[in-house]
């Protein structure tokens, strides 16, 4: 005995299993949205040459998407080694001025001042720099937008895959 619509239902379920490209494209678009916000929020170092913005850190912010059988993950990152020092601050100055950093990241700040030499051989002492977060605030600023956009894109993909509107 055949149940009405079983074959149609099985076809629709098969189509829904192939949502990987839809999810990949949706996550890629939203990772780019967060990347754009991080670029906008990233501080630009004004060098000693008449305060000409260099923007090296800002230009090193990228997005990528990784997909496996269980998940599609968007990532926004920078490949600059010094980026965490900008995001979280350093030393006592960073510890006392770190509003806006992720509460999920445990940061340990060195408490002793340190000395550094400039290009002319002069020595300077520092107690660090305040945090200038840009990555975490970018995610938090765009969180509601990203969630809503992903929901909308995935619902549209499900409707199309299921033969709906």
PDB file of C-alpha atoms in Angstrom:
ATOM      1  CA  UNK A   1       0.000   0.000   0.000  1.00  0.00           C
ATOM      2  CA  UNK A   2       1.471   3.376  -1.030  1.00  0.00           C
ATOM      3  CA  UNK A   3       1.046   6.535   1.026  1.00  0.00           C
ATOM      4  CA  UNK A   4       0.099   9.591  -1.038  1.00  0.00           C
ATOM      5  CA  UNK A   5       2.957  12.050  -1.512  1.00  0.00           C
ATOM      6  CA  UNK A   6       5.761   9.863  -0.053  1.00  0.00           C
ATOM      7  CA  UNK A   7       7.820   9.970  -3.218  1.00  0.00           C
ATOM      8  CA  UNK A   8       7.349  13.751  -3.467  1.00  0.00           C
ATOM      9  CA  UNK A   9       8.355  14.119   0.195  1.00  0.00           C
ATOM     10  CA  UNK A  10      11.440  11.932  -0.320  1.00  0.00           C
ATOM     11  CA  UNK A  11      12.446  14.053  -3.319  1.00  0.00           C
ATOM     12  CA  UNK A  12      12.117  17.268  -1.269  1.00  0.00           C
ATOM     13  CA  UNK A  13      14.129  15.798   1.616  1.00  0.00           C
ATOM     14  CA  UNK A  14      16.855  14.807  -0.830  1.00  0.00           C
ATOM     15  CA  UNK A  15      16.956  18.356  -2.172  1.00  0.00           C
ATOM     16  CA  UNK A  16      17.235  19.774   1.362  1.00  0.00           C
ATOM     17  CA  UNK A  17      20.300  17.606   1.999  1.00  0.00           C
ATOM     18  CA  UNK A  18      22.067  19.565  -0.729  1.00  0.00           C
ATOM     19  CA  UNK A  19      21.910  22.941   1.074  1.00  0.00           C
ATOM     20  CA  UNK A  20      25.705  23.124   1.452  1.00  0.00           C
ATOM     21  CA  UNK A  21      26.219  25.595  -1.434  1.00  0.00           C
ATOM     22  CA  UNK A  22      23.427  27.828  -0.117  1.00  0.00           C
ATOM     23  CA  UNK A  23      24.879  27.811   3.404  1.00  0.00           C
ATOM     24  CA  UNK A  24      28.399  28.415   2.076  1.00  0.00           C
ATOM     25  CA  UNK A  25      27.353  31.454   0.032  1.00  0.00           C
ATOM     26  CA  UNK A  26      25.265  32.883   2.877  1.00  0.00           C
ATOM     27  CA  UNK A  27      28.062  32.513   5.436  1.00  0.00           C
ATOM     28  CA  UNK A  28      30.611  33.913   2.981  1.00  0.00           C
ATOM     29  CA  UNK A  29      28.490  37.029   2.423  1.00  0.00           C
ATOM     30  CA  UNK A  30      28.047  37.607   6.144  1.00  0.00           C
ATOM     31  CA  UNK A  31      31.730  37.013   6.939  1.00  0.00           C
ATOM     32  CA  UNK A  32      32.445  39.781   4.427  1.00  0.00           C
ATOM     33  CA  UNK A  33      29.985  42.055   6.240  1.00  0.00           C
ATOM     34  CA  UNK A  34      31.847  41.511   9.526  1.00  0.00           C
ATOM     35  CA  UNK A  35      35.211  41.945   7.754  1.00  0.00           C
ATOM     36  CA  UNK A  36      34.060  45.283   6.359  1.00  0.00           C
ATOM     37  CA  UNK A  37      33.057  46.451   9.837  1.00  0.00           C
ATOM     38  CA  UNK A  38      36.428  45.330  11.268  1.00  0.00           C
ATOM     39  CA  UNK A  39      38.254  47.285   8.549  1.00  0.00           C
ATOM     40  CA  UNK A  40      36.156  50.350   9.365  1.00  0.00           C
ATOM     41  CA  UNK A  41      36.892  50.066  13.103  1.00  0.00           C
ATOM     42  CA  UNK A  42      40.586  49.170  12.798  1.00  0.00           C
ATOM     43  CA  UNK A  43      42.868  51.942  14.047  1.00  0.00           C
ATOM     44  CA  UNK A  44      45.280  53.272  11.460  1.00  0.00           C
ATOM     45  CA  UNK A  45      48.826  53.855  12.615  1.00  0.00           C
ATOM     46  CA  UNK A  46      49.956  57.341  11.783  1.00  0.00           C
ATOM     47  CA  UNK A  47      53.686  57.040  11.261  1.00  0.00           C
ATOM     48  CA  UNK A  48      56.313  59.559  12.221  1.00  0.00           C
ATOM     49  CA  UNK A  49      56.416  60.851   8.654  1.00  0.00           C
ATOM     50  CA  UNK A  50      53.976  63.723   9.003  1.00  0.00           C
ATOM     51  CA  UNK A  51      51.175  61.477  10.253  1.00  0.00           C
ATOM     52  CA  UNK A  52      50.680  59.766   6.934  1.00  0.00           C
ATOM     53  CA  UNK A  53      48.238  56.876   7.510  1.00  0.00           C
ATOM     54  CA  UNK A  54      49.839  53.569   6.653  1.00  0.00           C
ATOM     55  CA  UNK A  55      46.883  51.241   7.261  1.00  0.00           C
ATOM     56  CA  UNK A  56      48.969  48.057   7.267  1.00  0.00           C
ATOM     57  CA  UNK A  57      46.799  46.347   9.888  1.00  0.00           C
ATOM     58  CA  UNK A  58      43.588  47.496   8.261  1.00  0.00           C
ATOM     59  CA  UNK A  59      44.741  46.066   4.938  1.00  0.00           C
ATOM     60  CA  UNK A  60      45.475  42.688   6.510  1.00  0.00           C
ATOM     61  CA  UNK A  61      41.925  41.830   7.579  1.00  0.00           C
ATOM     62  CA  UNK A  62      40.520  38.889   5.621  1.00  0.00           C
ATOM     63  CA  UNK A  63      37.546  36.557   5.687  1.00  0.00           C
ATOM     64  CA  UNK A  64      37.284  32.886   4.827  1.00  0.00           C
ATOM     65  CA  UNK A  65      34.717  30.125   5.034  1.00  0.00           C
ATOM     66  CA  UNK A  66      35.366  26.512   5.964  1.00  0.00           C
ATOM     67  CA  UNK A  67      32.830  23.787   5.422  1.00  0.00           C
ATOM     68  CA  UNK A  68      32.699  20.152   6.468  1.00  0.00           C
ATOM     69  CA  UNK A  69      29.932  17.584   6.875  1.00  0.00           C
ATOM     70  CA  UNK A  70      28.717  19.146  10.133  1.00  0.00           C
ATOM     71  CA  UNK A  71      29.193  22.887   9.838  1.00  0.00           C
ATOM     72  CA  UNK A  72      29.848  25.944   7.715  1.00  0.00           C
ATOM     73  CA  UNK A  73      32.082  28.377   9.598  1.00  0.00           C
ATOM     74  CA  UNK A  74      32.906  31.950   8.640  1.00  0.00           C
ATOM     75  CA  UNK A  75      36.102  33.450  10.012  1.00  0.00           C
ATOM     76  CA  UNK A  76      37.402  37.014  10.003  1.00  0.00           C
ATOM     77  CA  UNK A  77      41.086  37.332  10.827  1.00  0.00           C
ATOM     78  CA  UNK A  78      44.322  39.212  10.374  1.00  0.00           C
ATOM     79  CA  UNK A  79      47.731  37.703   9.767  1.00  0.00           C
ATOM     80  CA  UNK A  80      49.618  40.476  11.563  1.00  0.00           C
ATOM     81  CA  UNK A  81      51.468  39.234  14.658  1.00  0.00           C
ATOM     82  CA  UNK A  82      50.921  42.532  16.446  1.00  0.00           C
ATOM     83  CA  UNK A  83      47.127  42.586  15.986  1.00  0.00           C
ATOM     84  CA  UNK A  84      46.395  41.112  19.457  1.00  0.00           C
ATOM     85  CA  UNK A  85      48.438  43.901  21.060  1.00  0.00           C
ATOM     86  CA  UNK A  86      46.253  46.449  19.304  1.00  0.00           C
ATOM     87  CA  UNK A  87      43.004  44.599  20.082  1.00  0.00           C
ATOM     88  CA  UNK A  88      43.733  43.910  23.769  1.00  0.00           C
ATOM     89  CA  UNK A  89      46.304  46.559  24.683  1.00  0.00           C
ATOM     90  CA  UNK A  90      49.536  45.903  26.557  1.00  0.00           C
ATOM     91  CA  UNK A  91      50.956  46.331  30.042  1.00  0.00           C
ATOM     92  CA  UNK A  92      49.307  48.254  32.875  1.00  0.00           C
ATOM     93  CA  UNK A  93      47.952  50.768  30.355  1.00  0.00           C
ATOM     94  CA  UNK A  94      46.105  48.022  28.465  1.00  0.00           C
ATOM     95  CA  UNK A  95      44.861  46.423  31.652  1.00  0.00           C
ATOM     96  CA  UNK A  96      43.292  49.659  32.851  1.00  0.00           C
ATOM     97  CA  UNK A  97      42.015  50.679  29.387  1.00  0.00           C
ATOM     98  CA  UNK A  98      40.485  47.659  27.689  1.00  0.00           C
ATOM     99  CA  UNK A  99      36.802  48.441  27.272  1.00  0.00           C
ATOM    100  CA  UNK A 100      35.273  46.667  24.293  1.00  0.00           C
ATOM    101  CA  UNK A 101      37.460  43.562  24.218  1.00  0.00           C
ATOM    102  CA  UNK A 102      35.856  40.126  24.228  1.00  0.00           C
ATOM    103  CA  UNK A 103      34.867  38.970  27.702  1.00  0.00           C
ATOM    104  CA  UNK A 104      35.615  35.413  26.533  1.00  0.00           C
ATOM    105  CA  UNK A 105      39.351  35.987  26.055  1.00  0.00           C
ATOM    106  CA  UNK A 106      41.492  35.792  29.195  1.00  0.00           C
ATOM    107  CA  UNK A 107      44.231  38.393  28.819  1.00  0.00           C
ATOM    108  CA  UNK A 108      47.301  38.575  31.060  1.00  0.00           C
ATOM    109  CA  UNK A 109      49.076  41.926  31.080  1.00  0.00           C
ATOM    110  CA  UNK A 110      52.771  42.346  31.913  1.00  0.00           C
ATOM    111  CA  UNK A 111      53.014  44.709  34.890  1.00  0.00           C
ATOM    112  CA  UNK A 112      56.581  45.985  34.634  1.00  0.00           C
ATOM    113  CA  UNK A 113      57.458  48.837  32.271  1.00  0.00           C
ATOM    114  CA  UNK A 114      59.837  47.955  29.468  1.00  0.00           C
ATOM    115  CA  UNK A 115      62.429  49.864  27.504  1.00  0.00           C
ATOM    116  CA  UNK A 116      62.715  50.126  23.745  1.00  0.00           C
ATOM    117  CA  UNK A 117      65.139  51.861  21.404  1.00  0.00           C
ATOM    118  CA  UNK A 118      64.159  54.112  18.533  1.00  0.00           C
ATOM    119  CA  UNK A 119      65.861  54.321  15.134  1.00  0.00           C
ATOM    120  CA  UNK A 120      68.213  57.054  16.387  1.00  0.00           C
ATOM    121  CA  UNK A 121      69.457  54.961  19.307  1.00  0.00           C
ATOM    122  CA  UNK A 122      67.392  56.789  21.919  1.00  0.00           C
ATOM    123  CA  UNK A 123      65.806  54.747  24.702  1.00  0.00           C
ATOM    124  CA  UNK A 124      62.244  55.060  25.881  1.00  0.00           C
ATOM    125  CA  UNK A 125      60.193  53.515  28.676  1.00  0.00           C
ATOM    126  CA  UNK A 126      56.600  52.449  28.248  1.00  0.00           C
ATOM    127  CA  UNK A 127      53.892  51.003  30.404  1.00  0.00           C
ATOM    128  CA  UNK A 128      52.028  49.726  27.385  1.00  0.00           C
ATOM    129  CA  UNK A 129      49.207  50.937  25.243  1.00  0.00           C
ATOM    130  CA  UNK A 130      45.442  50.999  25.726  1.00  0.00           C
ATOM    131  CA  UNK A 131      43.319  48.449  23.920  1.00  0.00           C
ATOM    132  CA  UNK A 132      41.956  49.544  20.561  1.00  0.00           C
ATOM    133  CA  UNK A 133      39.520  46.704  19.869  1.00  0.00           C
ATOM    134  CA  UNK A 134      38.244  46.340  16.336  1.00  0.00           C
ATOM    135  CA  UNK A 135      37.662  42.623  15.679  1.00  0.00           C
ATOM    136  CA  UNK A 136      35.323  41.819  18.568  1.00  0.00           C
ATOM    137  CA  UNK A 137      33.341  45.064  18.251  1.00  0.00           C
ATOM    138  CA  UNK A 138      32.927  44.357  14.523  1.00  0.00           C
ATOM    139  CA  UNK A 139      31.307  41.023  15.311  1.00  0.00           C
ATOM    140  CA  UNK A 140      29.130  42.452  18.077  1.00  0.00           C
ATOM    141  CA  UNK A 141      28.059  45.442  15.949  1.00  0.00           C
ATOM    142  CA  UNK A 142      26.959  43.188  13.106  1.00  0.00           C
ATOM    143  CA  UNK A 143      25.658  40.233  15.150  1.00  0.00           C
ATOM    144  CA  UNK A 144      21.926  40.937  14.760  1.00  0.00           C
ATOM    145  CA  UNK A 145      22.294  41.785  11.076  1.00  0.00           C
ATOM    146  CA  UNK A 146      24.278  38.605  10.388  1.00  0.00           C
ATOM    147  CA  UNK A 147      21.854  36.336  12.234  1.00  0.00           C
ATOM    148  CA  UNK A 148      18.844  37.843  10.455  1.00  0.00           C
ATOM    149  CA  UNK A 149      20.522  37.754   7.029  1.00  0.00           C
ATOM    150  CA  UNK A 150      21.565  34.105   7.488  1.00  0.00           C
ATOM    151  CA  UNK A 151      18.065  33.173   8.625  1.00  0.00           C
ATOM    152  CA  UNK A 152      16.505  34.883   5.610  1.00  0.00           C
ATOM    153  CA  UNK A 153      18.947  33.392   3.083  1.00  0.00           C
ATOM    154  CA  UNK A 154      18.633  29.880   4.486  1.00  0.00           C
ATOM    155  CA  UNK A 155      14.833  30.054   4.616  1.00  0.00           C
ATOM    156  CA  UNK A 156      14.795  31.178   0.991  1.00  0.00           C
ATOM    157  CA  UNK A 157      17.121  28.306   0.057  1.00  0.00           C
ATOM    158  CA  UNK A 158      14.943  25.792   1.891  1.00  0.00           C
ATOM    159  CA  UNK A 159      11.818  27.076   0.131  1.00  0.00           C
ATOM    160  CA  UNK A 160      13.520  26.802  -3.262  1.00  0.00           C
ATOM    161  CA  UNK A 161      14.924  23.340  -2.530  1.00  0.00           C
ATOM    162  CA  UNK A 162      11.558  22.146  -1.270  1.00  0.00           C
ATOM    163  CA  UNK A 163       9.766  23.407  -4.334  1.00  0.00           C
ATOM    164  CA  UNK A 164       8.084  26.235  -2.440  1.00  0.00           C
ATOM    165  CA  UNK A 165       7.788  29.904  -3.381  1.00  0.00           C
TER     166      UNK A 165
END
